mmCIF file of C-alpha atoms in Angstrom:
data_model
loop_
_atom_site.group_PDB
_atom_site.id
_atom_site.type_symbol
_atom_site.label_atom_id
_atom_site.label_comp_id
_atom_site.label_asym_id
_atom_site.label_seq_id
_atom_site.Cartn_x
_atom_site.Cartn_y
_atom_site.Cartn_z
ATOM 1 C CA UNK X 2 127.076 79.546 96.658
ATOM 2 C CA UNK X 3 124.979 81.145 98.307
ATOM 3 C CA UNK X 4 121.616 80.576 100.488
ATOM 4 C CA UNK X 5 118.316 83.263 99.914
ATOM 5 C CA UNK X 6 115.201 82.441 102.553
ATOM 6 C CA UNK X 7 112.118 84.286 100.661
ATOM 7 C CA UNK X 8 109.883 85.502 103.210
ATOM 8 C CA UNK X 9 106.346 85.552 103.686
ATOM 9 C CA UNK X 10 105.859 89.281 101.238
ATOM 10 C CA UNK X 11 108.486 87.448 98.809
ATOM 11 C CA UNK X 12 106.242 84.635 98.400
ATOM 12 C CA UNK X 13 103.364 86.119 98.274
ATOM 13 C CA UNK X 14 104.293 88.931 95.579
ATOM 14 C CA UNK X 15 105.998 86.141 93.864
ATOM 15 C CA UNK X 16 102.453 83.901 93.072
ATOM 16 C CA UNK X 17 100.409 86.999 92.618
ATOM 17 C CA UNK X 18 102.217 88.473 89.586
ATOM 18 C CA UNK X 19 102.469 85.055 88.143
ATOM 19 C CA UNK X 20 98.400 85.179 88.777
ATOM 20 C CA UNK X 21 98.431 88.559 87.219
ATOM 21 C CA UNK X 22 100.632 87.632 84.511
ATOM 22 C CA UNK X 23 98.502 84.819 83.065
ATOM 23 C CA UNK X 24 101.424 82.506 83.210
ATOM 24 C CA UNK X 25 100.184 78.833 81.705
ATOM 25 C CA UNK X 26 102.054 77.372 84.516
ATOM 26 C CA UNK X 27 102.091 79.790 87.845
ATOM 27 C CA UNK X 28 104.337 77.602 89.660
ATOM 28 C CA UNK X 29 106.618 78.160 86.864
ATOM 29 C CA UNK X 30 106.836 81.477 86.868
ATOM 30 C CA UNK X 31 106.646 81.899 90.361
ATOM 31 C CA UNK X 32 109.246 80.048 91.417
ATOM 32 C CA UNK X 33 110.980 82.082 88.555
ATOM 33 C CA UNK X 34 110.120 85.257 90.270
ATOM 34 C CA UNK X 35 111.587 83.969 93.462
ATOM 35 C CA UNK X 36 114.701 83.263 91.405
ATOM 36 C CA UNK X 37 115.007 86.835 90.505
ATOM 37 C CA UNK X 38 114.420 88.143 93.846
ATOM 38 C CA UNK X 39 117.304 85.798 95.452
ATOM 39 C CA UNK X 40 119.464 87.437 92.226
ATOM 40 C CA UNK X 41 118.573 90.721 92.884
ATOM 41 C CA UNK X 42 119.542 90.091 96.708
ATOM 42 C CA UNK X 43 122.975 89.199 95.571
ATOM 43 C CA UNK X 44 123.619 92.007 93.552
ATOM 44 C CA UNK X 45 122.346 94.196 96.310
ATOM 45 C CA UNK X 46 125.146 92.920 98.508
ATOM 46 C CA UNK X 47 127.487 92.701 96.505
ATOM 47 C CA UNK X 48 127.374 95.028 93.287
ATOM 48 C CA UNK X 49 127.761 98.770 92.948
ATOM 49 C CA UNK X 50 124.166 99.771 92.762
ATOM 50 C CA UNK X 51 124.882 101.891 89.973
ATOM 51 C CA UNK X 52 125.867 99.197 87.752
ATOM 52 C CA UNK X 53 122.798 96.998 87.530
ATOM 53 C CA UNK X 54 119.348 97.348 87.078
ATOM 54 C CA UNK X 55 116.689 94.883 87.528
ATOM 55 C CA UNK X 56 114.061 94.958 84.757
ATOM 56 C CA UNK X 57 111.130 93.416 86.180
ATOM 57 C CA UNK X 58 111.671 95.032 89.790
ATOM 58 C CA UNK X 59 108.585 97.088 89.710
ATOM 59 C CA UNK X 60 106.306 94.683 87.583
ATOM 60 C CA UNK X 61 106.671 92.042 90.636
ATOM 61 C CA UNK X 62 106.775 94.779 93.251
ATOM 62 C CA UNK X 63 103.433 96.157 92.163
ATOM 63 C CA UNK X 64 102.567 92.331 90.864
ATOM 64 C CA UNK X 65 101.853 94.046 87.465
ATOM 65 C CA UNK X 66 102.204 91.971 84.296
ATOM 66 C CA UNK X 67 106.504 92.223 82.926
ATOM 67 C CA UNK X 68 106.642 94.162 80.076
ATOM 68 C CA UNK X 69 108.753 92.551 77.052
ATOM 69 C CA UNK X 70 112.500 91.849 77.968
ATOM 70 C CA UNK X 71 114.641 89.308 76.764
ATOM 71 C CA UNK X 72 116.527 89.197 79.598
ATOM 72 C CA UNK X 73 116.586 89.843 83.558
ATOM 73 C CA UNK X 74 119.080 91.928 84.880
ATOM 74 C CA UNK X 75 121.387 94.189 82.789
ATOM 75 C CA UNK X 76 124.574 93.872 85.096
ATOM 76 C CA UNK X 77 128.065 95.979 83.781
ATOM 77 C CA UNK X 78 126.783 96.270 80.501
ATOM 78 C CA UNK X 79 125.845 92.002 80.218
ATOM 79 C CA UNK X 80 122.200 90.899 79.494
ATOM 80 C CA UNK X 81 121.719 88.447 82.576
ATOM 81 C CA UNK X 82 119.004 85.717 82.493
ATOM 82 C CA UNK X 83 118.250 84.195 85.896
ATOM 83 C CA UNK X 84 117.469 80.014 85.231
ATOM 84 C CA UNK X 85 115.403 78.794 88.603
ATOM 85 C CA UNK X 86 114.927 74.739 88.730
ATOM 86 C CA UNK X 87 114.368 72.105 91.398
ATOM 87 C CA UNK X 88 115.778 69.667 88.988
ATOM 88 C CA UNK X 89 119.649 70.119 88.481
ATOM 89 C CA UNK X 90 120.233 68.267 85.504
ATOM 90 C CA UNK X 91 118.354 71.650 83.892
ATOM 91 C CA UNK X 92 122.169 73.097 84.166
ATOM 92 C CA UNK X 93 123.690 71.361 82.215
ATOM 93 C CA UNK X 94 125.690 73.209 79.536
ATOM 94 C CA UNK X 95 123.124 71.867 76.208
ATOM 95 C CA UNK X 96 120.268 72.009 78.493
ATOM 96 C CA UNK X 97 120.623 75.859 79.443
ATOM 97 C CA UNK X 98 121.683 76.582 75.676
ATOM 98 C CA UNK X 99 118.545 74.799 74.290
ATOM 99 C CA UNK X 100 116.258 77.333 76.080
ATOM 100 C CA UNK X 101 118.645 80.439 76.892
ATOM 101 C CA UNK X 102 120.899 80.918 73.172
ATOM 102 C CA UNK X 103 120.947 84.368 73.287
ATOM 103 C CA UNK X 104 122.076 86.092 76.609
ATOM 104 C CA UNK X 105 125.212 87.067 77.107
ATOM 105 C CA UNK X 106 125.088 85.302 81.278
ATOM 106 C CA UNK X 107 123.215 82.594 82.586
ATOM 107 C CA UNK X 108 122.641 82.240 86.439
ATOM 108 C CA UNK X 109 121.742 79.183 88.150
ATOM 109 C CA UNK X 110 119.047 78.867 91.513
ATOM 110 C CA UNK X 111 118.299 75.912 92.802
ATOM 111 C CA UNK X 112 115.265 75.870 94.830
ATOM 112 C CA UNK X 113 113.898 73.006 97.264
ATOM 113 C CA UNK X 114 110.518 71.380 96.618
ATOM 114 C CA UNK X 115 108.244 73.719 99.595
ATOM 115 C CA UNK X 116 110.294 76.812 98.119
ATOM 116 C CA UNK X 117 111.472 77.640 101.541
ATOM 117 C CA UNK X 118 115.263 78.292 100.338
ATOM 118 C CA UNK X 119 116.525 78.846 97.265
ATOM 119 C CA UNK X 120 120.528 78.258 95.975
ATOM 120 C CA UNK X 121 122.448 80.552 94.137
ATOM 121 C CA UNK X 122 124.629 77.755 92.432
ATOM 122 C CA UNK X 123 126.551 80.115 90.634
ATOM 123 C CA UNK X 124 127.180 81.512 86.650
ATOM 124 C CA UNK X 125 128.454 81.431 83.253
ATOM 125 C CA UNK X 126 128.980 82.982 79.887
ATOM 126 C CA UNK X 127 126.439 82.164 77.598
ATOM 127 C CA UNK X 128 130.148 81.601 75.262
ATOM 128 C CA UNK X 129 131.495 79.430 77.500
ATOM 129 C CA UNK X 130 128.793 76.906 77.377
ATOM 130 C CA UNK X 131 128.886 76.774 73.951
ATOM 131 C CA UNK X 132 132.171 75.683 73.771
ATOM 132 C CA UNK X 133 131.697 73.388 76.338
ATOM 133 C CA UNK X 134 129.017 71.738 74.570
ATOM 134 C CA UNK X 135 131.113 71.603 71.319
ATOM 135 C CA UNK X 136 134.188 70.122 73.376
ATOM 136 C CA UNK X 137 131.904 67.456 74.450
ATOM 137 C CA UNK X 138 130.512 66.543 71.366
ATOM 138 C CA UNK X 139 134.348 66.534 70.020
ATOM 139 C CA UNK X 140 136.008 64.816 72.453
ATOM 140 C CA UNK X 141 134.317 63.532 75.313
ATOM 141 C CA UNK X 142 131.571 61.512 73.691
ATOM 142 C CA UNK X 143 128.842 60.290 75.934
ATOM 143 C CA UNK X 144 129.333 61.164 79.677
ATOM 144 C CA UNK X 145 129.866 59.003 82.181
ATOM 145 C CA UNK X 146 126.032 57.059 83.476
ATOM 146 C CA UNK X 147 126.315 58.686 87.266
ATOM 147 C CA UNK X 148 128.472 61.883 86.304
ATOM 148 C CA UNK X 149 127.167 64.693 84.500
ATOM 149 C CA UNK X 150 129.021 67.908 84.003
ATOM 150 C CA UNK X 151 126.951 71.178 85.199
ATOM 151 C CA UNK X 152 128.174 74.733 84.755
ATOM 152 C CA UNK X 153 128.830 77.296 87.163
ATOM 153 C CA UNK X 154 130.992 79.420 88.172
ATOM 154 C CA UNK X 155 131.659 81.026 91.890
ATOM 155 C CA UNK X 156 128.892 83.602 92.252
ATOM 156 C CA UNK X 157 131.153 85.677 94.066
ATOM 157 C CA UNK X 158 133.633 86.019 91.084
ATOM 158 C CA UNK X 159 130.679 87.833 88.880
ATOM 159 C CA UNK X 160 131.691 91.370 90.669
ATOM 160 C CA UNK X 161 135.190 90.001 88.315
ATOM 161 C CA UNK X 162 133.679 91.352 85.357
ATOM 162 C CA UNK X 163 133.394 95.013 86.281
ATOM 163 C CA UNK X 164 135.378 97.900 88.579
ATOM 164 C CA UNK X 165 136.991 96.523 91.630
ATOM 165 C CA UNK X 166 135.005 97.742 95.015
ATOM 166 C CA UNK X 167 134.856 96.495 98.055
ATOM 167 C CA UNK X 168 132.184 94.756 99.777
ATOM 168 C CA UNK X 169 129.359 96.849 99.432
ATOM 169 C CA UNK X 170 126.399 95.718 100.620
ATOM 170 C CA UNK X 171 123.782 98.436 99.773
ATOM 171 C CA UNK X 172 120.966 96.804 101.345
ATOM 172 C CA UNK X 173 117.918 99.056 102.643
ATOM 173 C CA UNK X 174 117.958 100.706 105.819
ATOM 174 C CA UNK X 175 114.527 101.400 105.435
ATOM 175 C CA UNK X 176 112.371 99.875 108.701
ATOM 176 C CA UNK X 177 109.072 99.428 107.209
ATOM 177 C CA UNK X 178 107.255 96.928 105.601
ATOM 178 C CA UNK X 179 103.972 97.260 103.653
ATOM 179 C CA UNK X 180 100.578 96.902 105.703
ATOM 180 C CA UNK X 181 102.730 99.113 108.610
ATOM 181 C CA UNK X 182 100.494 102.094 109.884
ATOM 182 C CA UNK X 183 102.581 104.664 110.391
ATOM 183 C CA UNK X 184 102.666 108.711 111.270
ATOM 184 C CA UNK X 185 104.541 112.038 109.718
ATOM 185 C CA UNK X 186 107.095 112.206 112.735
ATOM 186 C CA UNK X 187 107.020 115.236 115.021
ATOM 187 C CA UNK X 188 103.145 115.906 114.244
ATOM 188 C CA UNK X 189 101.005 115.415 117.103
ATOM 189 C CA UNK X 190 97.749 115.122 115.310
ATOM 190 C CA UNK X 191 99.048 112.992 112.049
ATOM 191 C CA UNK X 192 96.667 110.725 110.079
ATOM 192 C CA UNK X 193 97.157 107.375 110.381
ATOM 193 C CA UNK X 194 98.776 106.447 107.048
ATOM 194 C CA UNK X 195 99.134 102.714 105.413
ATOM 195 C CA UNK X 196 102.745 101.472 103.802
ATOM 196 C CA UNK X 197 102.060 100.811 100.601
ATOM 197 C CA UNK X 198 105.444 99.973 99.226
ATOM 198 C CA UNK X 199 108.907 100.620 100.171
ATOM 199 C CA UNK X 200 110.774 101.867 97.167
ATOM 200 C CA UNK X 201 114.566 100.826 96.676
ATOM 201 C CA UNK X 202 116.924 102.846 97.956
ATOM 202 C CA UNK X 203 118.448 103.810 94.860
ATOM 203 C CA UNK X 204 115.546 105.071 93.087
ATOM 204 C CA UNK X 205 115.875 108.787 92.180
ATOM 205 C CA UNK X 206 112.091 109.822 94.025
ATOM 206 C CA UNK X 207 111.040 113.356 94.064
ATOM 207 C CA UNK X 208 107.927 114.803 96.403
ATOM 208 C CA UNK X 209 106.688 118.039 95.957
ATOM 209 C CA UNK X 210 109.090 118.706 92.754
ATOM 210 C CA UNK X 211 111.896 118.015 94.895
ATOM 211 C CA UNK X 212 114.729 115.056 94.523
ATOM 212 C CA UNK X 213 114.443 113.435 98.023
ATOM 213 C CA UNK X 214 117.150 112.672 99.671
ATOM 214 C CA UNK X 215 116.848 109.357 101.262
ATOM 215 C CA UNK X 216 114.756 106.161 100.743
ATOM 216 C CA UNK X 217 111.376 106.484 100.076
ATOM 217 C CA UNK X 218 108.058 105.040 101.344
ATOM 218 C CA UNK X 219 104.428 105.020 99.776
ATOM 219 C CA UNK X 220 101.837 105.294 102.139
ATOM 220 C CA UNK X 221 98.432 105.238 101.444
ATOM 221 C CA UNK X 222 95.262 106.888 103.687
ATOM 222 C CA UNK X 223 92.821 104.446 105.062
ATOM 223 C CA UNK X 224 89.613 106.599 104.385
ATOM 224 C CA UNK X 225 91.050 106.836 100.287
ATOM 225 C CA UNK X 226 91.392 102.872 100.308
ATOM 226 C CA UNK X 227 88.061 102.552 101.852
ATOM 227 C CA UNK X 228 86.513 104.064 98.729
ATOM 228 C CA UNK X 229 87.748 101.309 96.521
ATOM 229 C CA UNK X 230 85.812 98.324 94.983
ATOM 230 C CA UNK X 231 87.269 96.198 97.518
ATOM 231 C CA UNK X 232 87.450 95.354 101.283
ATOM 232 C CA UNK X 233 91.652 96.373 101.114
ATOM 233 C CA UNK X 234 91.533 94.852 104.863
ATOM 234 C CA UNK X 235 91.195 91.455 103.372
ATOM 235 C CA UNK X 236 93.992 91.709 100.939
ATOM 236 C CA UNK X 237 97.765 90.395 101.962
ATOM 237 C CA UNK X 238 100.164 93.589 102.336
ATOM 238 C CA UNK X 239 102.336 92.524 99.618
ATOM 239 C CA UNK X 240 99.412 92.880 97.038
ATOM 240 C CA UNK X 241 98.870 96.466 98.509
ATOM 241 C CA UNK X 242 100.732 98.293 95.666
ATOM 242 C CA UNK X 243 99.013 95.989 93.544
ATOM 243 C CA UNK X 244 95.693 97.113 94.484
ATOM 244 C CA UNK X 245 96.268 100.496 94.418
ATOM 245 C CA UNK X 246 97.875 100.786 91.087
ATOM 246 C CA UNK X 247 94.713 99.074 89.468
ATOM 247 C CA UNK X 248 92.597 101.114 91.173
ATOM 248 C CA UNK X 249 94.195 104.438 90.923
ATOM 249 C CA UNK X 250 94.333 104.848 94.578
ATOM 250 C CA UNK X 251 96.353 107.663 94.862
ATOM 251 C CA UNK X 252 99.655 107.497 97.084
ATOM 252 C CA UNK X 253 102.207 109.884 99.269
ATOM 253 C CA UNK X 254 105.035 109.701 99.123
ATOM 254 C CA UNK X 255 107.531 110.150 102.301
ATOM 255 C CA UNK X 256 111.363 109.946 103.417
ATOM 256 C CA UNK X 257 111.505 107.112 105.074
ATOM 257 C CA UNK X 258 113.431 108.942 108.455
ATOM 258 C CA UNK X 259 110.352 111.405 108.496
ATOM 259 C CA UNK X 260 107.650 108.450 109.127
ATOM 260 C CA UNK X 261 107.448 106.308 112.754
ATOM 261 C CA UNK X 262 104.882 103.505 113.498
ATOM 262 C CA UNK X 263 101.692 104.616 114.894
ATOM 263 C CA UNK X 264 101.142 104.509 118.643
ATOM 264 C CA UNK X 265 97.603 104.057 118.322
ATOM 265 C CA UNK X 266 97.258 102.365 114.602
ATOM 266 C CA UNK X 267 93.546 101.086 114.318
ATOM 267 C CA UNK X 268 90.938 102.931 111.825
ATOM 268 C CA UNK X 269 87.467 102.142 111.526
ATOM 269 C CA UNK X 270 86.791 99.203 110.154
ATOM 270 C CA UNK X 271 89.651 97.202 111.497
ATOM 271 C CA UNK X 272 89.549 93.654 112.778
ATOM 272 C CA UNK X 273 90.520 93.583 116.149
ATOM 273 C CA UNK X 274 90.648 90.933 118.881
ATOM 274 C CA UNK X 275 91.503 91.619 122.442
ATOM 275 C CA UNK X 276 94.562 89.192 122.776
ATOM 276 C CA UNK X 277 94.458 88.482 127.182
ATOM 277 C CA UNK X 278 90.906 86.416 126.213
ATOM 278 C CA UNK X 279 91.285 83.066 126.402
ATOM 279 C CA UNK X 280 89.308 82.711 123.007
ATOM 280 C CA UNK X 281 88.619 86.168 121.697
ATOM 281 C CA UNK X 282 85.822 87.110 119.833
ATOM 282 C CA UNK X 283 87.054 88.474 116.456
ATOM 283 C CA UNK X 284 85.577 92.356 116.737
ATOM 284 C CA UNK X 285 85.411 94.991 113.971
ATOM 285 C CA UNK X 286 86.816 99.028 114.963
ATOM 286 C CA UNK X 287 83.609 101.234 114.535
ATOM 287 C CA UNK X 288 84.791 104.382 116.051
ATOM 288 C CA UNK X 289 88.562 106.251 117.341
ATOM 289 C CA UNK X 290 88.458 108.749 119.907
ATOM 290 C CA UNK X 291 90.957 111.827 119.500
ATOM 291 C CA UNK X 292 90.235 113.266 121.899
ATOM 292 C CA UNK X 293 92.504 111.952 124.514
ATOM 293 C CA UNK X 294 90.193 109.440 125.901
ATOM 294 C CA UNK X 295 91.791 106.451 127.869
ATOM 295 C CA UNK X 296 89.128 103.673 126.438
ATOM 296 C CA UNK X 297 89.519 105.734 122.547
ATOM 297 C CA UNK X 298 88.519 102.774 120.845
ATOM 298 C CA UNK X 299 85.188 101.586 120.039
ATOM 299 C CA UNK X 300 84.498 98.054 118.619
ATOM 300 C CA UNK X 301 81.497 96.064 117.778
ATOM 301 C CA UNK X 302 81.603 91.995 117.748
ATOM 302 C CA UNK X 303 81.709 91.002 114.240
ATOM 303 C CA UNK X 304 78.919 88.248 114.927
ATOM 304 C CA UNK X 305 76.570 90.674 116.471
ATOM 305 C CA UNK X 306 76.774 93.184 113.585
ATOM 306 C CA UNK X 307 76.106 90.041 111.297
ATOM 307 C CA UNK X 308 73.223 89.042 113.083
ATOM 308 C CA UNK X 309 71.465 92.786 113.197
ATOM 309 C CA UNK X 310 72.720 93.666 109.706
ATOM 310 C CA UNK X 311 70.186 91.544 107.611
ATOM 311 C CA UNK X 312 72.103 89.941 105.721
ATOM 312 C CA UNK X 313 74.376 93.043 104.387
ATOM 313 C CA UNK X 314 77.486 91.868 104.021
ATOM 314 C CA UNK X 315 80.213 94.553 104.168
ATOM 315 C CA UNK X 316 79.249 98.215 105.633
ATOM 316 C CA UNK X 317 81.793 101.163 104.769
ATOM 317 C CA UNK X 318 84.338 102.092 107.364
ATOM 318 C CA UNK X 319 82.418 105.114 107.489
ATOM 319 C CA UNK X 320 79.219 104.105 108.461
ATOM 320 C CA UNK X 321 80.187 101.532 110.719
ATOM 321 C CA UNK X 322 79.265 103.557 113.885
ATOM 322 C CA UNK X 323 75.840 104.916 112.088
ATOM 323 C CA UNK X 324 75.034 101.402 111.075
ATOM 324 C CA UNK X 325 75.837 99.962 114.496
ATOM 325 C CA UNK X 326 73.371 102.484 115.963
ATOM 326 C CA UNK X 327 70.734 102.079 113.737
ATOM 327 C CA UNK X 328 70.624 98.669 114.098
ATOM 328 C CA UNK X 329 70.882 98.542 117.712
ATOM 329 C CA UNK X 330 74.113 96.631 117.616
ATOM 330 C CA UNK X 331 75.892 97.350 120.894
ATOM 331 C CA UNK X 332 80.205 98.697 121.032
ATOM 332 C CA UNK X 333 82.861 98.456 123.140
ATOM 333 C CA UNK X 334 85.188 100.749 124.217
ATOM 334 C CA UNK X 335 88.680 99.598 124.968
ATOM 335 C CA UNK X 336 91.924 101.476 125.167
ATOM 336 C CA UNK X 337 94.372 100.769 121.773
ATOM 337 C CA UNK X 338 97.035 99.093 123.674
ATOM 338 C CA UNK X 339 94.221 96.239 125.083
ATOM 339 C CA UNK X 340 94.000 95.637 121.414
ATOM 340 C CA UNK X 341 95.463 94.320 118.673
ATOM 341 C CA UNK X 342 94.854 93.456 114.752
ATOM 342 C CA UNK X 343 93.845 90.156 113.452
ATOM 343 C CA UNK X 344 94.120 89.869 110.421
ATOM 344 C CA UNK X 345 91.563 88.824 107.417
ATOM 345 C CA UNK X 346 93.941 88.106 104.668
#
């Protein structure tokens, strides 16, 4: 068996394409999508990466709706259908059968009731239940009151059913994480740029016309997501790729080796807090300095623009500094490192 700990971007991706989906019961299918994730994990580590493919990896990465597929995962050829339930008596051999007749695999996740940690309890031929269930039926009559047989076998015995390799673990060695602001590497006056999503590493990208070699990152430009319909600032990082695929924000696309974090990552418009206060106020970025200024960024409290603002509620990155000094609303200046982001999603 084996133990998968969804974090915080797992979660949240997870809910938001069952939101997207329309799914009559969300907590359903998300607790279904966190099933696949915690398969796709396994395979990852343990499968040649060439021999499976994951068929809703980019609806729940971009939290788009899943196009039609009867199935999962496609692993060595077998249709794979990943069956995620906090209630265990859901793997028993006529209970799978009843709602999964047709694939060729069944796997089995457990997950505990605050999702926190889900099980890989392990798998079986769709074949092999059937005769199970028949057996029973034959011979066994009614099972014993406090036994009741489940199936699974070893999850580690599924890499049985195709080429012998070793240990594999083809995991990403890709640093970043969406909502990361990060800079081309080696260019001393770079545009801050915004991860969007972090592709897998076995995706055949090209930039430019060119296969890149490498794993691949999305990044997106703060003053392109600032023309959207939305305030993008207030919208969780794993919903990022999300956002901009329904809004046609266009992305860039980089080798992962030729990006590094920013050193000094704010934009206007950022919300900002200077962390050494006892109880900061929360402050909005109006203004960066490039110019190699010590104090290079400019802020203005949140509550004063909202007092002087009459009543406008959201002012474009853009115009932030404009606005500020048309309305007599005082800034800051503050070097980046005094600073750091707090978050609105």
């Amino acid at each position: 068996m084996y133990l998968y700990t969804p974090d915080e971007m797992d979660r949240e991706r997870a809910h938001h394409q069952a939101v997207i989906q329309g799914a009559e019961n969300r907590d359903v299918k998300r607790i279904g999508n966190l099933g696949e994730l915690a398969f796709e994990q396994f395979c990852r580590e343990y499968l040649p990466v060439e021999m499976w493919e994951w068929k809703n990896e980019e609806a729940i990465r971009r939290c788009n709706p899943e196009s039609f597929s009867g199935y999962d995962f496609e692993v060595f050829g077998y249709e794979i259908d990943v069956k995620t339930s906090r209630d265990v008596s859901a793997f028993r051999p006529a209970n799978i059968l009843e709602n999964d007749p047709d694939d060729d695999i069944i796997v089995m996740v457990w997950h505990r009731d605050n999702e926190d940690a889900l099980i890989l309890l392990g798998w079986e031929r769709t074949e092999t239940l059937k005769s199970k269930v028949k057996t029973q039926e034959a011979y066994s009559g009614e099972e014993p009151e406090k036994l009741a047989h489940l199936a699974a076998r070893p999850m580690n015995e599924l890499h049985d059913l195709g080429p012998n390799t070793a240990h594999l673990n083809q995991k990403p060695e890709n640093p970043f994480s969406p909502g990361d602001r990060v800079v081309k590497s080696g260019d001393d006056d770079a545009s801050v740029a915004v991860v969007v999503e972090v592709l897998p590493p076995e995706k055949n990208t090209t930039a430019y016309g060119q296969e890149m070699d490498g794993e691949a990152v999305n990044v997106a430009f703060p003053n392109m997501l600032d023309e959207g319909p939305g305030n993008w600032r207030e919208i969780h990082p794993a919903k990022l790729a999300s956002y901009c695929d329904d809004q046609d924000i266009k992305l860039y696309t980089y080798k992962h080796t030729n990006l590094e974090l920013a050193e000094n990552p704010f934009t206007p418009g950022d919300y900002v807090i200077k962390p050494d206060y006892d109880d900061p106020d929360l402050a909005m970025v109006v203004e960066v300095n490039d110019e190699g200024d010590n104090r290079d960024i400019a802020v203005a409290f949140l509550h004063h623009i909202e007092e002087e603002s009459g009543g406008q509620m959201y002012v474009p990155p853009a115009k932030l500094r404009s606005h500020c000094d048309e309305c007599g609303v005082k800034s800051y200046s503050y070097e980046s490192a005094e600073l750091s982001f707090e978050h609105q999603y």
